[in-house]
Amino acid sequence: MLIFRSSRNGLCNLHRTYWLRPMAWSIHPPASLAWTSFYSHGTWNSTYSRRHRLLVAAGAGLGIGTIFAYGDYRRRAAEMEPSESTPGSPFPVFTRQEVSRHHTEANRVWVTYGSDVFDVTDFLDLHPGGKSKILLAAGGALEPFWALYAMHNQEHVLEILRGYKVGELSPEEPPQPTPGDPYAEDPPRHPALKVNTLKPFNAEPPSELIAENYLTPNQLFFKRNHLPVPVVDPAAYRLCVQNHNGRMLSLSLQDLKRKFSKHEVIATLQCAGNRRAEMNALKNTNRLGWDIGAISTACWGGVRLRDVLIHAGYKPSDEGHVCFEGLDRDPSGTVYGASIPFKKAISVEGDVLLAYEMNGEELPRDHGFPLRVVVPGVVGARHVKWLAQITVGPEESKSHWQRRDYKGFGPSVTWDTVDFSKAPAIQEMPVQSAITEPSPNTSVTPGELTVKGYAWSGGGQSIIRVDVSLDGGKTWHEAELLGEKQLPGQAWAWKLWQLKTSVPPGTKELNIICKTVDTNYNEQGDSVAPIWNILGVLNNAWHRVRVHVDEE
Amino acid sequence: MLIFRSSRNGLCNLHRTYWLRPMAWSIHPPASLAWTSFYSHGTWNSTYSRRHRLLVAAGAGLGIGTIFAYGDYRRRAAEMEPSESTPGSPFPVFTRQEVSRHHTEANRVWVTYGSDVFDVTDFLDLHPGGKSKILLAAGGALEPFWALYAMHNQEHVLEILRGYKVGELSPEEPPQPTPGDPYAEDPPRHPALKVNTLKPFNAEPPSELIAENYLTPNQLFFKRNHLPVPVVDPAAYRLCVQNHNGRMLSLSLQDLKRKFSKHEVIATLQCAGNRRAEMNALKNTNRLGWDIGAISTACWGGVRLRDVLIHAGYKPSDEGHVCFEGLDRDPSGTVYGASIPFKKAISVEGDVLLAYEMNGEELPRDHGFPLRVVVPGVVGARHVKWLAQITVGPEESKSHWQRRDYKGFGPSVTWDTVDFSKAPAIQEMPVQSAITEPSPNTSVTPGELTVKGYAWSGGGQSIIRVDVSLDGGKTWHEAELLGEKQLPGQAWAWKLWQLKTSVPPGTKELNIICKTVDTNYNEQGDSVAPIWNILGVLNNAWHRVRVHVDEE
């Protein structure tokens, strides 16, 4: 039972895997990983040729695995000599733009690897990880996905891929940044992310990938930026902490790492706007239309906020609010800010961190490099990134995002009647769950079906049950829960879940619903309308996914 | 802001009142209590005769007030000379059984006071507290209700009542207890209680009275007994506490009061089966059909369990469960038992008490005299009454009520498939609210309407909003919240609420719904079916009340 342990005792294990598929355990996957388990899933049988089996190996990974080594892959891809890109090559040359048009079966599905272009349309249905997963790369580069699913890193996989080669990429100039663009210095992002807005960058992982990993790979972790990503020199970086006498302490990264012991916490972050798309569909809030992916889980490493506060002279019996300011600022100089109750900040069980690591890596720029707040069990908006300053006072942060956003109102409140002082700032969040597979409006076939998803509750409440219905709520089945066991009241991370069921022949449609229950026996409500609100936050209605059942 | 204060600083104020009606502040209500406020409610106007005004005074109290002095009233009633029960009286004589048949308007509504019988049918519609309140006494004695609403304690009220006299009571033998009945020693109870079972005694206050008092009068507080009420000699009473070395400490009531400081906590208790009637209506669980009244609030006075545990050698860093046993036992010798996590028991903020007082009075026998556990924010079943023994161990209580009852299951679980080890014992409870007025299937008139109710959440979560719909959930209105402000995370007591609205002429029916939201923004779900369970516990679906609208 790993919940919170110091770095002396061991690091978070990034290689946790929970599904029955074979897993990639390292950048060099052990050859012994049981191929037979693929066959035991009934998708493939031993009469297939060796070539087909290798194709399975190549494709299966898109639905598998945990390790993330995108940078390493990019380097290797750059080093790879394209097999036939020599002068006098028989292959035509395409621009990336031309390749990008081939992202549907109707138009043929192309992908690139290094400087080669491949038409993988005929491979789609051979992909044991599901067509939907390989289609994530359609019209673009394979590298980011193969980096995610490390088992592709084998010579015979590349050999098979070459059989689908249809062309080569023309040398292109990298796109030039717009002069004066405040977002020009934003970091590169993973192409699998579903982008809500580019500037500021707000994006989420595709549904099918959400429940593939208990710890979300950093590059797939949902990004929720309010402002441009600041450029921070870690050597010059200083955290300002107001001490008990009102003076400012200045702490370098080295100070933080030397003066305080390191702690790790596995915690799920969720944006208050997760699943806003369903609210927008009912009545548009004109705010970011998050699907079900504005939620992710990581193992955060850093120092306890409690330790820093005590170092600054505060006592556990003090009261008030701990206010945070980020380095991200708009052109007028306004910085992002938020606060949490002092009681949560100082509590040993509260597990609030100033994190400099995420899943064992240096905190990525999109997630607050070099230092961010992590407030387990609490809405994402309080986990201030690029942390510049900590103050303690009798009042909540005066920031817009604390006082005039991230609050919950009743469905009858309008922009004409809203009184922001009447609702408390969202801190701990209500119970939540969603279906990540199958995707809405896709097709399944009669026979075996695995429904997957996630479930989480705020305030450290454990998830005790997930109920799944296939018939619109008439009957319910209990799903299998997967994930770390955490301490009561400190269950900061989600549970992944799956229901293995079968679709009877003759079924035309499935109306899949999930709902979950936490330790306090709070449940999700049936529908969106009664909790719809002008800010489009806190949508935790039952998640519903309709899928067609194909005749076989 | 009174949440928890020692007796040195002051007692809980039993006379808190929250509605606009005039209140009875003491057993001798001040004459100045504004009659005009009745008239301002538009029910009565100044053209009424003095007699009518006095009738208002007599009747209004049934919807009013806080003071409870039933014992005092019984004494006074016994002393009162019936005005005309002299030999040769012109009035006929009736038995109590005959009177009890007159409990509906169709059959005329009779009540008794002392040994006189009155037909108050013609007074029903003159009752500003509402016909429903005066009907609570129909067919029975007025004394218990007048004790509840002390403003009746005026000579001119009696004078008016005498005008309705129709007979006298015949002298009757008190009912003899059944020999060998284990319930023979159960205490007397208030006749207003709606009885679910007599043996063991399980009863709740009528809906219309629930939200009349922020602190529920002890006699109206819901009673949930699993076994006969034990007869305890307070002088001989000893609490056994297992100390840290496994030995038993024996503490008398005097020891507890002398050795530990007194604390008071205002906390709401709710039975897990509250609102089971709605589940039974869907599919009978064959368990107690509680309406919405298995919830009440009191100011509890006693010693902190934490202090007793520390006295017994336990440390805050200890772990496990604190197990309680009661003195109530079945014929086989099995005693009632339950447990709570040690963490809750030892926590300063947990506010767990060993209570010997309830609303400033000695703990009543039905509520655990001489000592009970009060576990704020937690299901009633853990508040063990007639406390005999406290032990601490690594496991939960082995009692039936901890292991094989008071747990939540999904709607698909049956008695054939249930696995009690799979669900956690209910401790903190989910968010809850209900409509106490108007009552279902009654009638209201077009014009002003006040909808009333309660809202509460477990685990010390504050109630932040109550939404009320009059049209079955199409539109929502925010209700006014009433009640003490309590500390965040220690909001142990309910909020009462009211919505003042108006019913447009031409409305045929109201489909009233309430739903509430707590600090974690958890809400109630729409309907009962998806949370129905074989134990019939944890019903916190939206509460729905349909009422007819009369043509005026």
Coordinates of C-alpha atoms in Angstrom, one line a residue, chain A residues 20-415:
Chain A
L20 CA -4.3 -8.0 -18.8
R21 CA -2.5 -7.0 -22.0
P22 CA 1.3 -7.4 -22.0
M23 CA 3.1 -4.4 -20.7
A24 CA 6.2 -2.5 -21.7
W25 CA 8.3 -2.5 -18.6
S26 CA 11.2 -0.5 -19.8
I27 CA 12.6 1.2 -22.8
H28 CA 14.0 -2.3 -23.8
P29 CA 11.0 -4.5 -23.3
P30 CA 11.8 -8.0 -22.2
A31 CA 11.5 -10.5 -25.0
S32 CA 9.7 -12.9 -22.8
L33 CA 6.6 -10.7 -22.5
A34 CA 3.9 -13.2 -23.3
W35 CA 2.7 -13.0 -26.8
T36 CA 0.5 -15.9 -26.0
S37 CA -1.6 -13.5 -23.9
F38 CA -2.6 -11.8 -27.2
Y39 CA -3.7 -15.0 -28.6
S40 CA -5.6 -15.9 -25.5
H41 CA -7.7 -12.9 -26.1
G42 CA -9.0 -14.6 -29.1
T43 CA -8.2 -11.8 -31.6
W44 CA -5.4 -13.7 -33.3
N45 CA -4.8 -17.4 -33.8
S46 CA -1.8 -19.5 -34.5
T47 CA -2.6 -20.1 -38.1
Y48 CA -1.5 -16.6 -38.9
S49 CA 1.8 -16.2 -40.6
R50 CA 4.9 -15.0 -38.9
R51 CA 4.5 -11.7 -40.7
H52 CA 1.0 -11.2 -39.3
R53 CA 2.2 -12.1 -35.8
L54 CA 4.9 -9.4 -36.1
L55 CA 2.2 -7.0 -37.3
V56 CA 0.4 -7.8 -34.1
A57 CA 3.5 -7.0 -32.2
A58 CA 3.8 -3.7 -34.0
G59 CA 0.2 -2.7 -33.6
A60 CA -0.8 -4.0 -30.2
G61 CA 1.4 -1.5 -28.5
L62 CA -0.8 1.4 -29.4
G63 CA -3.3 0.0 -26.9
I64 CA -0.7 -0.9 -24.3
G65 CA 2.0 0.2 -21.9
T66 CA 3.2 2.9 -19.7
I67 CA 6.7 4.0 -20.3
F68 CA 7.2 7.4 -21.9
A69 CA 10.5 8.2 -23.6
Y70 CA 9.4 10.5 -26.4
G71 CA 12.7 12.5 -26.4
D72 CA 14.7 9.4 -26.7
Y73 CA 12.6 8.2 -29.6
R74 CA 12.9 11.5 -31.4
R75 CA 16.6 11.3 -31.2
R76 CA 16.6 7.7 -32.5
A77 CA 14.2 8.6 -35.3
A78 CA 16.5 11.4 -36.3
E79 CA 19.5 9.0 -36.4
M80 CA 17.6 6.4 -38.4
E81 CA 18.7 6.1 -42.1
P82 CA 15.5 5.9 -44.2
S83 CA 15.9 2.6 -46.0
E84 CA 15.1 3.9 -49.5
S85 CA 15.4 7.7 -49.3
T86 CA 18.5 7.7 -51.5
P87 CA 18.8 9.7 -54.6
G88 CA 16.9 8.0 -57.4
S89 CA 14.4 6.6 -54.9
P90 CA 11.3 5.2 -56.6
F91 CA 9.0 6.8 -54.0
P92 CA 7.2 10.1 -54.5
V93 CA 7.8 13.0 -52.2
F94 CA 5.0 14.5 -50.0
T95 CA 4.8 17.5 -47.7
R96 CA 3.5 17.0 -44.1
Q97 CA 0.4 18.9 -45.1
E98 CA -0.3 16.4 -47.9
V99 CA 0.2 13.5 -45.5
S100 CA -2.1 15.2 -43.0
R101 CA -5.0 15.0 -45.4
H102 CA -4.9 11.2 -45.2
H103 CA -6.4 10.8 -41.8
T104 CA -9.6 8.8 -42.7
E105 CA -10.2 5.4 -44.2
A106 CA -12.2 7.0 -47.0
N107 CA -9.1 9.0 -48.0
R108 CA -6.6 6.2 -47.0
V109 CA -4.7 6.4 -43.7
W110 CA -1.1 7.6 -43.9
V111 CA 1.4 8.0 -41.2
T112 CA 5.1 9.0 -41.2
Y113 CA 8.1 7.6 -39.4
G114 CA 11.4 9.5 -39.8
S115 CA 11.2 10.9 -43.3
D116 CA 9.2 8.0 -44.7
V117 CA 5.4 7.9 -45.5
F118 CA 3.3 4.8 -45.0
D119 CA -0.2 3.9 -46.0
V120 CA -1.5 1.7 -43.2
T121 CA -5.1 1.5 -44.3
D122 CA -4.9 -2.2 -44.8
F123 CA -3.4 -2.7 -41.4
L124 CA -6.1 -0.9 -39.4
D125 CA -8.3 -4.0 -38.9
L126 CA -5.3 -6.1 -37.9
H127 CA -4.5 -3.9 -34.9
P128 CA -5.3 -5.8 -31.7
G129 CA -5.2 -2.6 -29.7
G130 CA -8.2 -1.5 -31.8
K131 CA -8.5 0.6 -34.9
S132 CA -9.4 3.6 -32.8
K133 CA -5.9 3.6 -31.2
I134 CA -3.9 3.4 -34.4
L135 CA -6.1 6.1 -36.0
L136 CA -4.9 8.5 -33.4
A137 CA -1.7 8.8 -35.5
A138 CA -3.6 9.1 -38.8
G139 CA -2.2 11.9 -41.0
G140 CA 0.8 12.4 -38.7
A141 CA 4.0 11.0 -37.2
L142 CA 4.1 7.6 -35.4
E143 CA 7.0 8.6 -33.1
P144 CA 5.0 10.2 -30.3
F145 CA 2.7 7.2 -30.1
W146 CA 5.5 4.7 -30.3
A147 CA 7.3 6.6 -27.6
L148 CA 4.2 6.1 -25.5
Y149 CA 4.1 2.4 -26.3
A150 CA 7.6 1.3 -26.1
M151 CA 7.2 -2.2 -27.5
H152 CA 7.4 -0.8 -31.0
N153 CA 11.1 -0.2 -30.4
Q154 CA 12.1 -3.4 -32.1
E155 CA 13.8 -3.8 -35.5
H156 CA 11.3 -6.3 -36.9
V157 CA 8.4 -3.8 -36.2
L158 CA 10.2 -1.3 -38.4
E159 CA 10.8 -4.0 -41.0
I160 CA 7.1 -4.7 -41.2
L161 CA 6.3 -1.0 -41.4
R162 CA 8.6 -0.5 -44.4
G163 CA 6.3 -2.9 -46.3
Y164 CA 3.6 -0.2 -46.2
K165 CA 5.9 2.6 -47.5
V166 CA 4.3 4.8 -50.1
G167 CA 6.5 7.9 -50.2
E168 CA 9.0 10.2 -48.5
L169 CA 8.6 13.5 -46.8
S170 CA 9.9 16.6 -48.5
P171 CA 12.4 18.6 -46.5
E172 CA 10.4 21.4 -44.8
E173 CA 11.2 24.6 -42.9
P174 CA 10.0 24.5 -39.3
P175 CA 7.1 26.9 -38.8
Q176 CA 8.2 30.4 -37.8
P177 CA 6.7 31.9 -34.6
T178 CA 4.5 35.0 -35.0
P179 CA 6.5 38.0 -33.9
G180 CA 5.3 39.4 -30.6
D181 CA 3.2 36.3 -29.9
P182 CA 3.2 35.9 -26.1
Y183 CA 2.7 32.2 -26.6
A184 CA 5.8 31.9 -28.9
E185 CA 7.8 30.3 -26.1
D186 CA 5.2 27.6 -25.2
P187 CA 6.6 24.1 -25.2
P188 CA 5.9 21.5 -27.9
R189 CA 3.0 19.2 -27.1
H190 CA 2.0 15.6 -27.9
P191 CA 0.0 15.4 -31.1
A192 CA -2.5 12.9 -29.5
L193 CA -3.9 15.6 -27.2
K194 CA -7.3 16.9 -28.1
V195 CA -6.8 20.7 -28.2
N196 CA -9.5 22.9 -26.8
T197 CA -7.6 26.2 -27.2
L198 CA -4.1 26.7 -28.5
K199 CA -3.4 30.0 -26.8
P200 CA -3.6 29.5 -23.9
F201 CA -3.0 25.9 -24.4
N202 CA -5.8 23.7 -23.1
A203 CA -5.9 20.1 -24.1
E204 CA -6.9 16.6 -22.9
P205 CA -5.9 13.1 -23.8
P206 CA -8.3 11.2 -26.1
S207 CA -10.9 9.2 -24.1
E208 CA -9.5 5.8 -25.2
L209 CA -6.2 6.6 -23.7
I210 CA -7.3 7.9 -20.4
A211 CA -7.8 4.6 -18.6
E212 CA -4.8 2.9 -20.2
N213 CA -2.4 4.0 -17.4
Y214 CA -3.0 4.4 -13.7
L215 CA -0.3 7.1 -13.8
T216 CA -1.0 9.3 -16.8
P217 CA 2.2 9.8 -18.9
N218 CA 3.3 13.4 -18.5
Q219 CA 2.8 14.3 -22.1
L220 CA -0.7 13.0 -22.1
F221 CA -1.6 14.6 -18.8
F222 CA -4.3 17.1 -19.4
K223 CA -3.0 20.7 -19.8
R224 CA -5.0 23.6 -18.4
N225 CA -3.2 26.9 -18.9
H226 CA -4.8 30.3 -18.2
L227 CA -1.9 32.3 -19.7
P228 CA 1.4 31.8 -21.7
V229 CA 3.9 29.3 -20.2
P230 CA 6.6 31.3 -18.5
V231 CA 10.2 30.7 -19.4
V232 CA 12.0 30.1 -16.1
D233 CA 15.8 29.8 -15.5
P234 CA 16.0 27.2 -12.7
A235 CA 19.3 28.6 -11.5
A236 CA 17.8 32.1 -11.1
Y237 CA 14.4 30.9 -9.8
R238 CA 13.4 31.9 -6.3
L239 CA 10.3 31.1 -4.3
C240 CA 9.1 33.9 -2.1
V241 CA 7.5 32.9 1.1
Q242 CA 6.0 35.4 3.5
N243 CA 7.1 34.4 7.0
H244 CA 5.1 34.7 10.2
N245 CA 6.3 38.2 10.7
G246 CA 5.3 39.4 7.3
R247 CA 8.9 39.4 5.8
M248 CA 9.7 37.6 2.6
L249 CA 11.9 34.5 2.6
S250 CA 13.6 33.7 -0.7
L251 CA 14.2 30.0 -1.5
S252 CA 16.1 28.7 -4.4
L253 CA 15.3 25.2 -5.9
Q254 CA 18.5 24.0 -4.2
D255 CA 17.3 25.5 -0.9
L256 CA 14.0 23.6 -1.1
K257 CA 15.7 20.3 -2.0
R258 CA 18.4 20.6 0.7
K259 CA 16.4 22.0 3.6
F260 CA 13.3 19.9 3.3
S261 CA 12.8 16.2 2.9
K262 CA 11.3 14.9 -0.3
H263 CA 7.9 13.3 -0.3
E264 CA 5.9 11.7 -3.0
V265 CA 2.1 11.6 -3.4
I266 CA 0.0 9.9 -6.1
A267 CA -2.8 12.3 -6.8
T268 CA -5.4 12.8 -9.4
L269 CA -6.0 16.4 -10.7
Q270 CA -9.3 17.3 -12.2
C271 CA -10.3 20.6 -13.8
A272 CA -13.6 22.0 -12.5
G273 CA -14.7 22.2 -16.1
N274 CA -14.2 18.5 -16.8
R275 CA -17.1 17.2 -18.9
R276 CA -18.3 20.7 -19.6
A277 CA -19.1 19.6 -23.2
E278 CA -22.1 17.8 -21.9
M279 CA -23.3 21.0 -20.2
N280 CA -22.6 23.1 -23.3
A281 CA -24.6 20.6 -25.4
L282 CA -27.6 21.4 -23.1
K283 CA -27.1 25.2 -23.1
N284 CA -23.8 26.7 -24.2
T285 CA -21.7 28.3 -21.5
N286 CA -19.3 29.7 -24.1
R287 CA -16.4 28.2 -22.1
L288 CA -13.8 25.5 -22.8
G289 CA -15.7 22.4 -24.0
W290 CA -13.8 19.8 -22.1
D291 CA -14.8 16.3 -22.8
I292 CA -14.1 13.6 -20.1
G293 CA -10.3 14.0 -20.2
A294 CA -9.7 17.1 -18.0
I295 CA -8.6 14.6 -15.3
S296 CA -5.3 12.8 -15.0
T297 CA -3.1 11.2 -12.3
A298 CA 0.6 11.5 -11.5
C299 CA 3.1 10.6 -8.8
W300 CA 4.2 14.1 -7.6
G301 CA 7.5 14.5 -5.9
G302 CA 8.6 17.5 -3.9
V303 CA 8.6 19.1 -0.4
R304 CA 5.6 19.4 1.9
L305 CA 4.0 22.8 2.0
R306 CA 3.5 22.1 5.7
D307 CA 7.3 21.9 6.2
V308 CA 7.9 25.2 4.4
L309 CA 5.2 26.9 6.4
I310 CA 6.6 25.7 9.7
H311 CA 10.1 26.8 8.5
A312 CA 8.5 30.2 7.9
G313 CA 7.3 30.4 11.5
Y314 CA 3.7 29.3 11.2
K315 CA 2.1 27.0 13.7
P316 CA -0.5 24.2 13.1
S317 CA -3.0 26.2 15.3
D318 CA -2.8 29.2 12.9
E319 CA -5.8 30.0 10.8
G320 CA -6.7 31.6 7.5
H321 CA -5.8 30.9 3.9
V322 CA -2.5 30.2 2.1
C323 CA -2.4 32.2 -1.1
F324 CA -0.3 31.3 -4.1
E325 CA 0.8 33.4 -7.1
G326 CA 2.3 32.0 -10.3
L327 CA 4.9 33.4 -12.7
D328 CA 2.3 33.3 -15.5
R329 CA 1.0 36.7 -16.2
D330 CA -1.1 38.5 -18.8
P331 CA 0.1 41.6 -20.7
S332 CA -1.4 43.9 -18.0
G333 CA 0.8 42.1 -15.4
T334 CA -2.0 40.2 -13.7
V335 CA -0.6 36.9 -12.4
Y336 CA -2.5 33.7 -11.9
G337 CA -3.5 33.2 -8.2
A338 CA -5.5 30.9 -5.9
S339 CA -5.7 29.9 -2.3
I340 CA -6.5 27.0 0.0
P341 CA -7.5 26.9 3.6
F342 CA -4.5 27.0 6.0
K343 CA -6.0 24.0 7.7
K344 CA -5.5 21.9 4.6
A345 CA -2.1 23.4 3.9
I346 CA -0.7 22.6 7.4
S347 CA -2.3 19.2 7.9
V348 CA 0.0 16.2 7.9
E349 CA -2.8 14.2 6.3
G350 CA -3.5 16.9 3.8
D351 CA -0.4 15.9 1.8
V352 CA 0.0 19.3 0.1
L353 CA 3.2 19.4 -1.9
L354 CA 5.4 22.0 -3.6
A355 CA 6.3 19.6 -6.4
Y356 CA 9.3 19.7 -8.6
E357 CA 8.9 16.2 -10.0
M358 CA 6.1 14.5 -12.0
N359 CA 6.1 10.8 -12.5
G360 CA 9.8 10.7 -11.6
E361 CA 10.8 13.3 -14.2
E362 CA 11.6 17.0 -13.8
L363 CA 8.3 18.9 -13.7
P364 CA 7.4 19.6 -17.4
R365 CA 7.0 23.2 -18.5
D366 CA 3.3 22.8 -19.2
H367 CA 2.9 21.5 -15.6
G368 CA 4.6 24.3 -13.8
F369 CA 8.4 24.0 -14.1
P370 CA 10.2 24.4 -11.9
L371 CA 7.7 24.3 -9.0
R372 CA 4.0 23.9 -8.6
V373 CA 1.5 23.4 -5.8
V374 CA -0.2 20.0 -5.6
V375 CA -3.3 20.0 -3.3
P376 CA -4.5 16.4 -3.3
G377 CA -8.3 16.0 -3.4
V378 CA -8.9 19.5 -4.4
V379 CA -9.9 21.1 -7.8
G380 CA -7.0 21.7 -10.3
A381 CA -7.4 25.4 -10.2
R382 CA -5.7 25.6 -6.7
H383 CA -2.6 23.6 -7.8
V384 CA -0.8 26.8 -8.8
K385 CA 1.9 26.2 -11.4
W386 CA 5.2 28.1 -11.9
L387 CA 4.9 29.0 -8.2
A388 CA 6.3 32.5 -7.5
Q389 CA 5.0 33.4 -4.1
I390 CA 3.3 32.1 -1.0
T391 CA 1.5 34.3 1.5
V392 CA -0.7 33.6 4.5
G393 CA -3.6 35.8 5.5
P394 CA -7.1 35.9 6.9
E395 CA -8.7 36.1 3.5
E396 CA -8.8 33.9 0.4
S397 CA -6.7 35.0 -2.6
K398 CA -8.2 38.1 -4.2
S399 CA -7.5 36.7 -7.7
H400 CA -10.2 36.5 -10.3
W401 CA -9.9 32.7 -10.4
Q402 CA -10.6 32.4 -6.6
R403 CA -13.3 35.0 -6.3
R404 CA -15.1 35.2 -9.7
D405 CA -14.6 31.8 -11.2
Y406 CA -14.4 28.1 -10.1
K407 CA -17.6 28.4 -7.9
G408 CA -20.8 26.4 -8.2
F409 CA -24.2 28.0 -8.7
G410 CA -27.7 26.6 -9.1
P411 CA -29.2 26.0 -12.5
S412 CA -31.5 29.1 -12.2
V413 CA -28.6 31.6 -11.6
T414 CA -27.9 33.7 -14.7
W415 CA -25.1 36.2 -15.5

